GROMACS .gro file of C-alpha atoms in nm:
model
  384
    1UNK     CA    1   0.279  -1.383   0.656
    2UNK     CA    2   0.141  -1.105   0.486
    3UNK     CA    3   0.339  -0.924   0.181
    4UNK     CA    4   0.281  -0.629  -0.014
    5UNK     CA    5   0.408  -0.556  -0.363
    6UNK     CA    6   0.440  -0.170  -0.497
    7UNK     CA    7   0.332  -0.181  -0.880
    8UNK     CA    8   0.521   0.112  -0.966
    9UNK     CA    9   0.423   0.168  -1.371
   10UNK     CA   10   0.324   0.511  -1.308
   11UNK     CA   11   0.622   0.598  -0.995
   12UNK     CA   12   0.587   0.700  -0.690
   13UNK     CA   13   0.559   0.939  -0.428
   14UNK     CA   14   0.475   0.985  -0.088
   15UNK     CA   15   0.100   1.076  -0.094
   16UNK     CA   16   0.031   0.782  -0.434
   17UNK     CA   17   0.167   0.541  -0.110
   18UNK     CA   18  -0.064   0.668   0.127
   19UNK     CA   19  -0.330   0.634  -0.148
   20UNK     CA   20  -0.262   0.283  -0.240
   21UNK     CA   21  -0.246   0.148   0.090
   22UNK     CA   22  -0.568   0.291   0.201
   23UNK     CA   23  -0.730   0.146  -0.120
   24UNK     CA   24  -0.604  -0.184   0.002
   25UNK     CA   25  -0.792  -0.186   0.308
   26UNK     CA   26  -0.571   0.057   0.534
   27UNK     CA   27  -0.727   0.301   0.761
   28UNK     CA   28  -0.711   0.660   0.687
   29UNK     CA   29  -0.735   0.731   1.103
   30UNK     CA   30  -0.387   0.553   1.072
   31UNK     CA   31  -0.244   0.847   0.891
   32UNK     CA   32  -0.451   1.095   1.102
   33UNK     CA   33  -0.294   0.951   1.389
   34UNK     CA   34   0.047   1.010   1.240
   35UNK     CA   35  -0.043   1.365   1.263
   36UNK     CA   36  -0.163   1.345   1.580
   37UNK     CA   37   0.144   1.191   1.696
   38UNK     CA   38   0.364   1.447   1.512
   39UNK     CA   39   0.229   1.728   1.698
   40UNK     CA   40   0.112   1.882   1.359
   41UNK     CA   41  -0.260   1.876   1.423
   42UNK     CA   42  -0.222   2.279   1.366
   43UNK     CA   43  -0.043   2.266   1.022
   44UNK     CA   44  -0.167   1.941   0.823
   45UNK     CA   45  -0.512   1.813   0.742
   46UNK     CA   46  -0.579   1.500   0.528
   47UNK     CA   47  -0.850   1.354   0.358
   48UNK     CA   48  -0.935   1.088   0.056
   49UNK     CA   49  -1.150   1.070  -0.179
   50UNK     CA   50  -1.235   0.827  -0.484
   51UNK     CA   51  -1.054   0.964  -0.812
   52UNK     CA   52  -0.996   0.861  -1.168
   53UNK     CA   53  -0.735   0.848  -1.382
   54UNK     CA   54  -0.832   0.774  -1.722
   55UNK     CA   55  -0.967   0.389  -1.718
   56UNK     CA   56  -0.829   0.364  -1.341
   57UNK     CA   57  -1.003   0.420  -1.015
   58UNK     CA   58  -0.857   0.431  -0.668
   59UNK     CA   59  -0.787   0.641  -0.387
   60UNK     CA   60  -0.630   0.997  -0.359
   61UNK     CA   61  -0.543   1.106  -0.024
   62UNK     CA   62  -0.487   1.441   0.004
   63UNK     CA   63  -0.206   1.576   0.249
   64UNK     CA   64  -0.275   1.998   0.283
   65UNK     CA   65  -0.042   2.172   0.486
   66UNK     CA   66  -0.097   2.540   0.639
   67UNK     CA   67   0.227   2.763   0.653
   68UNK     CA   68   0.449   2.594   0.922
   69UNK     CA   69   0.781   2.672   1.045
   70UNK     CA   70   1.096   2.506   0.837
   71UNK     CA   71   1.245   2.240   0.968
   72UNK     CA   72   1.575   2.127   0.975
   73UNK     CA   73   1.737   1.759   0.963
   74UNK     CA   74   1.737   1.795   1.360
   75UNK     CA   75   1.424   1.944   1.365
   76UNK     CA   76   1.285   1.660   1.186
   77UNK     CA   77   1.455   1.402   1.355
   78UNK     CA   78   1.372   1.499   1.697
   79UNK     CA   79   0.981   1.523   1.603
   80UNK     CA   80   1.002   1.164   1.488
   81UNK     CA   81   1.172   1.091   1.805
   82UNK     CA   82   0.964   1.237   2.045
   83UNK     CA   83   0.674   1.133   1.901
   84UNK     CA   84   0.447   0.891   1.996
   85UNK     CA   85   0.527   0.571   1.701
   86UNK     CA   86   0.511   0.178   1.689
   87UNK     CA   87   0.927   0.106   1.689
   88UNK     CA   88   0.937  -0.015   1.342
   89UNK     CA   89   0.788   0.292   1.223
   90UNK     CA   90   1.024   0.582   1.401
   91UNK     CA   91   1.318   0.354   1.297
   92UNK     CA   92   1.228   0.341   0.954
   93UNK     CA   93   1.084   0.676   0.899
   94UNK     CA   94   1.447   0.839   1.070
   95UNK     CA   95   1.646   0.573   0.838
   96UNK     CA   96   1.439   0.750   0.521
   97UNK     CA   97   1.464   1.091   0.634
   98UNK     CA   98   1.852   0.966   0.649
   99UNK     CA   99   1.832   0.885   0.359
  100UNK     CA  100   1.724   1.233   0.137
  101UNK     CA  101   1.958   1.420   0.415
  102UNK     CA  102   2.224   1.253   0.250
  103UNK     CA  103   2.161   1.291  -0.102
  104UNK     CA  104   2.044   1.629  -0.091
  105UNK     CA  105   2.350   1.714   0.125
  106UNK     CA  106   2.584   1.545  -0.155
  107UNK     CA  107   2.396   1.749  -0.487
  108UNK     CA  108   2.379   2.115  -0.263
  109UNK     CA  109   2.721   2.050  -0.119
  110UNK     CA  110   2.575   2.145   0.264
  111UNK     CA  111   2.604   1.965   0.561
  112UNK     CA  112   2.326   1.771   0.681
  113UNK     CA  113   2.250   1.982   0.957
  114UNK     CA  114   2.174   2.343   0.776
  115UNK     CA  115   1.957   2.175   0.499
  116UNK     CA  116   1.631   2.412   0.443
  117UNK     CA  117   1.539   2.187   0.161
  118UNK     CA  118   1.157   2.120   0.047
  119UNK     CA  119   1.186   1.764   0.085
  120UNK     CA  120   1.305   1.810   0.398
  121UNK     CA  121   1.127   2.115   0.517
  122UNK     CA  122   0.745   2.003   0.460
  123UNK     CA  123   0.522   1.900   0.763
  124UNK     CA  124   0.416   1.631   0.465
  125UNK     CA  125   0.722   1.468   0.391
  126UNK     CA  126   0.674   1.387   0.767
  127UNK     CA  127   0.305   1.264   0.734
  128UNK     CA  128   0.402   1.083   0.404
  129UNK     CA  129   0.694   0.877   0.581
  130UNK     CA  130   0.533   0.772   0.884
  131UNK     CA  131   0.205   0.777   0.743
  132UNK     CA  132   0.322   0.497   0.535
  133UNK     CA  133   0.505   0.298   0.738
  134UNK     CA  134   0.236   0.283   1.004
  135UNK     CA  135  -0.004   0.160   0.791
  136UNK     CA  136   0.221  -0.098   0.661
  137UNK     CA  137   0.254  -0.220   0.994
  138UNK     CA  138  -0.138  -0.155   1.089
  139UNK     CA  139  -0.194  -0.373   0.783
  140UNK     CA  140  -0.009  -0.666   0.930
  141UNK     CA  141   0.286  -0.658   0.599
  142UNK     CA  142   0.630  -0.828   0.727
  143UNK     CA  143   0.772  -0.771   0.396
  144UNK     CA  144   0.763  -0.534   0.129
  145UNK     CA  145   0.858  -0.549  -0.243
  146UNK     CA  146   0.874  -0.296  -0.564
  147UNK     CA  147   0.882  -0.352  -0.958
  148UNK     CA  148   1.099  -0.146  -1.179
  149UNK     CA  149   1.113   0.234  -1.151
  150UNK     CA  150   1.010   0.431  -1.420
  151UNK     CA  151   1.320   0.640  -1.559
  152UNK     CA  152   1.188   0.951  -1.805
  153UNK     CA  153   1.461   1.113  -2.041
  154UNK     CA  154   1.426   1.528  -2.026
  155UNK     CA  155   1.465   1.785  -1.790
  156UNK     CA  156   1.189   1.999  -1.526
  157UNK     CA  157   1.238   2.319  -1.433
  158UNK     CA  158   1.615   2.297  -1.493
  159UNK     CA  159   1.680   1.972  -1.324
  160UNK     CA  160   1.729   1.684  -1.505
  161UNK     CA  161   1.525   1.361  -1.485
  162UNK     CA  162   1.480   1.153  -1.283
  163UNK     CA  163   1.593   1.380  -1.001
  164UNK     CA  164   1.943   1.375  -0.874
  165UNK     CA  165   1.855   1.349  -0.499
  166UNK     CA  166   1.646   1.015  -0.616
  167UNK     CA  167   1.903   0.857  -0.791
  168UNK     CA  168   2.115   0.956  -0.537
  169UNK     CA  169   1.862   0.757  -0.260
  170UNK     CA  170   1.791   0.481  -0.478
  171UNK     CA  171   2.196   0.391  -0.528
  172UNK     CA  172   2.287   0.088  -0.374
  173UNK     CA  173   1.925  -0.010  -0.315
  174UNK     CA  174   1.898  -0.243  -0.587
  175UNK     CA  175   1.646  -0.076  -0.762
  176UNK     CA  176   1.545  -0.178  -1.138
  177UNK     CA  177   1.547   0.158  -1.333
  178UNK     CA  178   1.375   0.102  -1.685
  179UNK     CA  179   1.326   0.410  -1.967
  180UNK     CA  180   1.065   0.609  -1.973
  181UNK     CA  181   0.935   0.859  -2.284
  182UNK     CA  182   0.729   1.051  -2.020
  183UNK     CA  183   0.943   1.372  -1.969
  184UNK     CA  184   0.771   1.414  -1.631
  185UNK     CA  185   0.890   1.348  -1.271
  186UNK     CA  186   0.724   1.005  -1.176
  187UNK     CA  187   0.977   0.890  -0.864
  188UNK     CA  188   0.988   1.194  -0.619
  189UNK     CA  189   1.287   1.151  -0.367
  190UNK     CA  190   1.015   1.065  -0.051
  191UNK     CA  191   0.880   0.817  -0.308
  192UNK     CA  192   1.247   0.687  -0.359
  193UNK     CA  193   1.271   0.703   0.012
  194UNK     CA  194   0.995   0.497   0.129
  195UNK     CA  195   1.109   0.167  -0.137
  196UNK     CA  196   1.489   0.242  -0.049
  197UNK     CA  197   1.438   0.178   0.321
  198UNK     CA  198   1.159  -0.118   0.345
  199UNK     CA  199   1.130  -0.246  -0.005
  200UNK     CA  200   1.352  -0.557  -0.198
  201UNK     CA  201   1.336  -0.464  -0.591
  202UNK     CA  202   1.145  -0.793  -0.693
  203UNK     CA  203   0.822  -0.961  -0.752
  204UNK     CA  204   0.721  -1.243  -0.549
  205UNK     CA  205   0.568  -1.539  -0.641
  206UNK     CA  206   0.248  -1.469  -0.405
  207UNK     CA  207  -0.148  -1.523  -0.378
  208UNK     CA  208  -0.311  -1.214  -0.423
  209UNK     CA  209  -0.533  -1.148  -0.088
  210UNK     CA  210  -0.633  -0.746  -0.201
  211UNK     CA  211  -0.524  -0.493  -0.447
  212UNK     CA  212  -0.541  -0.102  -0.427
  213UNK     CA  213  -0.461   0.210  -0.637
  214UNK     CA  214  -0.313   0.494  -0.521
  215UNK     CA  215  -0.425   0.828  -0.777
  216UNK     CA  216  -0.128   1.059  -0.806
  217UNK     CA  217  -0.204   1.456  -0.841
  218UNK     CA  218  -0.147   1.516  -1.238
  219UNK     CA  219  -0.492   1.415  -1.393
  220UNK     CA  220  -0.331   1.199  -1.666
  221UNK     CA  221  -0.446   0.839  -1.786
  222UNK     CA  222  -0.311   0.578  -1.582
  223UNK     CA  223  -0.131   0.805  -1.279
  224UNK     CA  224  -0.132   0.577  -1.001
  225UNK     CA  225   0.069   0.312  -0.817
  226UNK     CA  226  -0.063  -0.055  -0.734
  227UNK     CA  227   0.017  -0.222  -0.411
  228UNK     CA  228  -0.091  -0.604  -0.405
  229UNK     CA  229  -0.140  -0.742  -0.064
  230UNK     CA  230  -0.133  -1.152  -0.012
  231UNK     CA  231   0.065  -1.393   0.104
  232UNK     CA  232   0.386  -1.611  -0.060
  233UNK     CA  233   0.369  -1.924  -0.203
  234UNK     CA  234   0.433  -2.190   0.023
  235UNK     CA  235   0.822  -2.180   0.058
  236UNK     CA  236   1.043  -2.490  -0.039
  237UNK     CA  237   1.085  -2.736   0.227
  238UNK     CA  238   1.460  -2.706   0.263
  239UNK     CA  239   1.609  -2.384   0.385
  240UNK     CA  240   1.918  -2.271   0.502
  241UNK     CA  241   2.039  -2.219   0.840
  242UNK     CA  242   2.298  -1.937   0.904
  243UNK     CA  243   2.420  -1.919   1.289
  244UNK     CA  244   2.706  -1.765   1.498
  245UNK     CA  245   2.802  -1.691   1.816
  246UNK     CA  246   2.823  -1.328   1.947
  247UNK     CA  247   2.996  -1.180   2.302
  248UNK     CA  248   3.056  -0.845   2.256
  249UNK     CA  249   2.764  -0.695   2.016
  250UNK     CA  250   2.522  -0.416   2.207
  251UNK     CA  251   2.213  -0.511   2.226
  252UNK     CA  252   2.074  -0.219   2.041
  253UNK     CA  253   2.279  -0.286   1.746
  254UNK     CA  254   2.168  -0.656   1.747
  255UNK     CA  255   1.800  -0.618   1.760
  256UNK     CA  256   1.839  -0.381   1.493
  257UNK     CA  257   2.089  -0.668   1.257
  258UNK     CA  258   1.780  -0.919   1.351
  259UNK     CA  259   1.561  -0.645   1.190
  260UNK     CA  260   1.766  -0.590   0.906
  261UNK     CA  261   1.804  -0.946   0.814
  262UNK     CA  262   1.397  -0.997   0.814
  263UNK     CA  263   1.417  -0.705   0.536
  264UNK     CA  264   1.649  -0.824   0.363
  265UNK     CA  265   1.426  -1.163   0.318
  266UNK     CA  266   1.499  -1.407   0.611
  267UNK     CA  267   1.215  -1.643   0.671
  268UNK     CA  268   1.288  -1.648   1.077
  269UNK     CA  269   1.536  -1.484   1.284
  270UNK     CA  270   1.613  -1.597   1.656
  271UNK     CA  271   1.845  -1.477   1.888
  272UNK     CA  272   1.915  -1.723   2.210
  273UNK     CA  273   2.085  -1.679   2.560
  274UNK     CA  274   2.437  -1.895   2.557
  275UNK     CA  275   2.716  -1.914   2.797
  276UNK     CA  276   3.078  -1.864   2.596
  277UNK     CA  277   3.360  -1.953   2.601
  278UNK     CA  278   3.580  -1.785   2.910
  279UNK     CA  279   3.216  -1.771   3.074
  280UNK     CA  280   3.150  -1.466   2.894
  281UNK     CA  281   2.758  -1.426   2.821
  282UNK     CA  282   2.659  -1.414   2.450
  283UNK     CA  283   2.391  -1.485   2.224
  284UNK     CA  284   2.340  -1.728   1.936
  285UNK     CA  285   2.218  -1.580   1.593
  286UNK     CA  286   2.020  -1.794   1.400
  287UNK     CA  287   1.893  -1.696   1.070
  288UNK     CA  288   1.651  -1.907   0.844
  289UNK     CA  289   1.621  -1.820   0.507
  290UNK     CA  290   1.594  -1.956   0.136
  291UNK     CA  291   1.932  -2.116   0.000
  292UNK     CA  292   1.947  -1.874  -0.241
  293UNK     CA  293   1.951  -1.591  -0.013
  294UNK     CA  294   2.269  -1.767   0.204
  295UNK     CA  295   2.523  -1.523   0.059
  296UNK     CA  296   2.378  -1.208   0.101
  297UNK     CA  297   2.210  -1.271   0.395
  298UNK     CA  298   2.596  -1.389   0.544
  299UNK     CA  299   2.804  -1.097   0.425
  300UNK     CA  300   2.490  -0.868   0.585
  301UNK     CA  301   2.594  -1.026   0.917
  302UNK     CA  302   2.970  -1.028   0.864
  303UNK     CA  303   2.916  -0.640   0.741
  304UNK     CA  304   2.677  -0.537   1.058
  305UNK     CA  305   2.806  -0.770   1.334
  306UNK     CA  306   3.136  -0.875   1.531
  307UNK     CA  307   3.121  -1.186   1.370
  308UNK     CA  308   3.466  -1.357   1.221
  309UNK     CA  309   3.278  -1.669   1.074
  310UNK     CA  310   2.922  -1.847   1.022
  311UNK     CA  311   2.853  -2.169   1.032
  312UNK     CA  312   2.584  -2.288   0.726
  313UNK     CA  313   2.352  -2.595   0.698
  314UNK     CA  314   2.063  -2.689   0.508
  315UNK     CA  315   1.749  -2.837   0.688
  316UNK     CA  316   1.423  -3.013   0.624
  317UNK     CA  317   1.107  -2.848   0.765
  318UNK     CA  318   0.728  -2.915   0.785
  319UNK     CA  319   0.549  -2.605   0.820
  320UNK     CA  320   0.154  -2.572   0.871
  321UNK     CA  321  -0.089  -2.311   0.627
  322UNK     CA  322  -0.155  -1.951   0.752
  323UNK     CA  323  -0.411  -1.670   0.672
  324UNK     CA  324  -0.553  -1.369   0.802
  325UNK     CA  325  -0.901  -1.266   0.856
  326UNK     CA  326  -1.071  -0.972   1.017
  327UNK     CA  327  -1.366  -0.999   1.272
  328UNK     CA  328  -1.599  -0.767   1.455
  329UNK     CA  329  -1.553  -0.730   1.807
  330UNK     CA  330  -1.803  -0.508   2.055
  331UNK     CA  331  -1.461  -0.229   2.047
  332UNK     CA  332  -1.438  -0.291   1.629
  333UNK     CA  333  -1.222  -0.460   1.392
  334UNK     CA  334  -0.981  -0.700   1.489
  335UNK     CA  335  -0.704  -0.926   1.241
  336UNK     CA  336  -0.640  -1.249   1.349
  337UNK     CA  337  -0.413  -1.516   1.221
  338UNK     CA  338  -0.537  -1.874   1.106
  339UNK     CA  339  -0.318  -2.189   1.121
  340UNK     CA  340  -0.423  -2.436   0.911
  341UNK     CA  341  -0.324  -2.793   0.801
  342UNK     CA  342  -0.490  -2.880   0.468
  343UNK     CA  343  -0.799  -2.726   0.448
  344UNK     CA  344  -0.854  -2.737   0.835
  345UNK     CA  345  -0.831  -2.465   1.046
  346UNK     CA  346  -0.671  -2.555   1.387
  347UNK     CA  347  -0.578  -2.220   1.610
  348UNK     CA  348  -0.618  -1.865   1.587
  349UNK     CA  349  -0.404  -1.593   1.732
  350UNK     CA  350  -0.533  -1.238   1.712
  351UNK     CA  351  -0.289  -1.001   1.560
  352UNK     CA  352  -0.112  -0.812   1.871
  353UNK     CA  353  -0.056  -0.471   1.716
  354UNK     CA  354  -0.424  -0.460   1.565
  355UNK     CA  355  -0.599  -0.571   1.941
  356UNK     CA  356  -0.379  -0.292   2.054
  357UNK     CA  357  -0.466  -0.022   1.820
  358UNK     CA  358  -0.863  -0.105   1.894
  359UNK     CA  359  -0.793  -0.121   2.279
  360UNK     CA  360  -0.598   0.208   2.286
  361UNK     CA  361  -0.878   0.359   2.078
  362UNK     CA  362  -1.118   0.258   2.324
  363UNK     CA  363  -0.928   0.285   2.630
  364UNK     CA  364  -1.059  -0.106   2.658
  365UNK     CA  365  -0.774  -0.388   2.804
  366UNK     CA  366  -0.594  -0.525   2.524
  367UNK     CA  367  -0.623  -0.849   2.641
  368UNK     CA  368  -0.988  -0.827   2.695
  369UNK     CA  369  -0.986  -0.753   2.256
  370UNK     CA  370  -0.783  -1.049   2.252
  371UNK     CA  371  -0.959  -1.259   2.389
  372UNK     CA  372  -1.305  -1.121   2.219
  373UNK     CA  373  -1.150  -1.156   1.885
  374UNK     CA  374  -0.978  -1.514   1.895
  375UNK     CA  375  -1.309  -1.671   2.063
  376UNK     CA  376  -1.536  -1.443   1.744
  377UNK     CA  377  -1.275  -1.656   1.509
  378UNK     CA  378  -1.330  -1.981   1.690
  379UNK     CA  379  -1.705  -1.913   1.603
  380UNK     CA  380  -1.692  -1.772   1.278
  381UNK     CA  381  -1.463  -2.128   1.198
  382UNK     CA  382  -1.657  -2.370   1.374
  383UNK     CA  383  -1.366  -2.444   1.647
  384UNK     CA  384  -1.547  -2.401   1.921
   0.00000   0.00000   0.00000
């Protein structure tokens, strides 16, 4: 499993996240893509370049937008919709843009539907949220993390800080807010967006596999944000084992609970075929996860489901190493997974979503980069 924690010191906004997770190894043609599938080839160009802030280098991608048309929350939504996106991606970039309707609705006193606010207007609030996501899921992460927010005392441009419409997304998130003497705005609401819809407000216990710094616009000492990608510790051999039965849940609401819970932190989350009672079909939940997580992991289910009851129990498990590497295939660059017991390397798998990226590039079939890529790992590790 790959992780990635945001090292937020400086903040964060939208385009700092694109930065950092291009430093780390992401692909900029990721975020050009996002444009691409947008529709908004006409109004946005980006680029990156290598910047430095004070002591710290990293990357600064630049997101320049040409006068567009404003947009409102429909607008936006429906572009997201119709637009060509990995799942995971459109769900969470319409869950952020959710998100800063909402509190910008609540601090204007508007409905949802007439905002013509800034945050919400931009062709790169857009290009930030998906543009983010994506590469989070081009990079392989399955779970996300965040230190402490920076909270500055003062006020900009009559507003006070931090922002209203942040606060306003961050509540309920979790989110560690710590004092800040910089009277500046370091969490913009996109920023707040992004962490609020993917991110748990803690720092793992992890081994560091790449780091990467992405350089924010003010050219002060320090103005960036860190995102660590690697891999947790192994996890403790017991876990807990949350289950119950469902009849009468849709299935669109309970493949989006099964995402949910992996957020939240589940280890594993399965969902099997079952015959009920009355001969009704169902499906039983499972959800594996770390003892400590039992509680809030339950009342998510009881909150999101049908469910009157769980049923709990704590189990032994063996589990086997993992890692990732990259290798070069004739069509490019392809992730694949390593299982490992000890120091021996036993299988590979490639990673699906990167063999499908290369094949779609290259109008190649996927399973032909499959194949190409596991038997370059089998080489590369002496399995063959």
């Amino acid at each position: 499993m790959t992780i990635a924690y945001f090292d937020c010191f400086s903040g964060i906004s939208g385009d700092m996240a694109l930065g950092a997770l291009v430093d780390a190894g992401g692909d900029l043609a990721v975020v050009e893509g996002a444009i691409e599938a947008l529709e908004l080839d006409r109004e946005v160009r980006v680029s990156a370049r290598h910047e430095q802030r004070g002591h710290l280098g990293g990357t600064r991608v630049l997101v320049e937008v040409r006068d567009g048309p404003p947009r409102t929350v429909p607008a936006l939504k429906a572009a997201v919709e119709g637009a060509e996106l990995p799942a995971a991606v459109r769900r969470r970039t319409l869950g952020a843009i959710d998100r800063i309707a909402a509190a910008e609705s609540q601090i204007h006193n508007l409905p949802v539907e007439s905002l013509h606010l800034h945050e919400l207007g931009g062709a790169d609030t857009l290009v930030d949220l998906v543009g983010t996501f994506w590469l989070l899921e081009s990079l392989g992460v399955e779970r996300v993390h965040a230190g402490p927010l920076p909270a500055p005392r003062g006020w900009l441009r009559e507003m006070p800080l931090p922002a209203p419409a942040t606060l306003q997304i961050l509540a309920g998130s979790a989110a560690v807010l710590e004092p800040d003497e910089r009277g500046i705005e370091l969490v913009t609401p996109t920023g707040a967006a992004i962490l609020a819809t993917v991110a748990s407000f803690e720092r793992p216990a992890m081994t560091l596999t790449r780091a990467g710094y992405g350089i924010g616009g003010r050219d002060l000492p320090g103005n960036a944000l860190g995102v660590w990608l690697g891999r947790p510790v192994p996890e403790a051999a017991t876990v807990a084992v949350i289950e119950t039965n469902l009849d009468d849940l849709p299935p669109t609401q309970l493949a989006a609970l099964v995402e949910d819970l992996m957020a939240a932190g589940a280890l594993d989350v399965t969902v099997t075929p079952a015959l009920m009672k009355k001969g009704r079909p169902g499906h039983l939940l499972s959800v594996m996860a770390a003892p400590d997580l039992t509680q809030p992991l339950s009342d998510l289910v009881l909150r999101h489901s049908s469910a009157l009851g769980l049923r709990v129990s704590r189990r032994e498990r063996v589990f086997a190493g993992r890692r990732l590497i990259e290798v070069e295939t004739r069509w490019g660059k392809v992730g694949v997974k390593v299982k490992e017991l000890g120091d021996e390397a036993v299988d590979v798998a490639a990673e699906h979503d990167d063999a499908l990226r290369v094949a779609r590039a290259t109008g190649e079939d996927p399973r032909r980069v499959i194949r190409a890529a596991e038997a370059a790992a089998r080489r590369e590790l002496g399995l063959e």
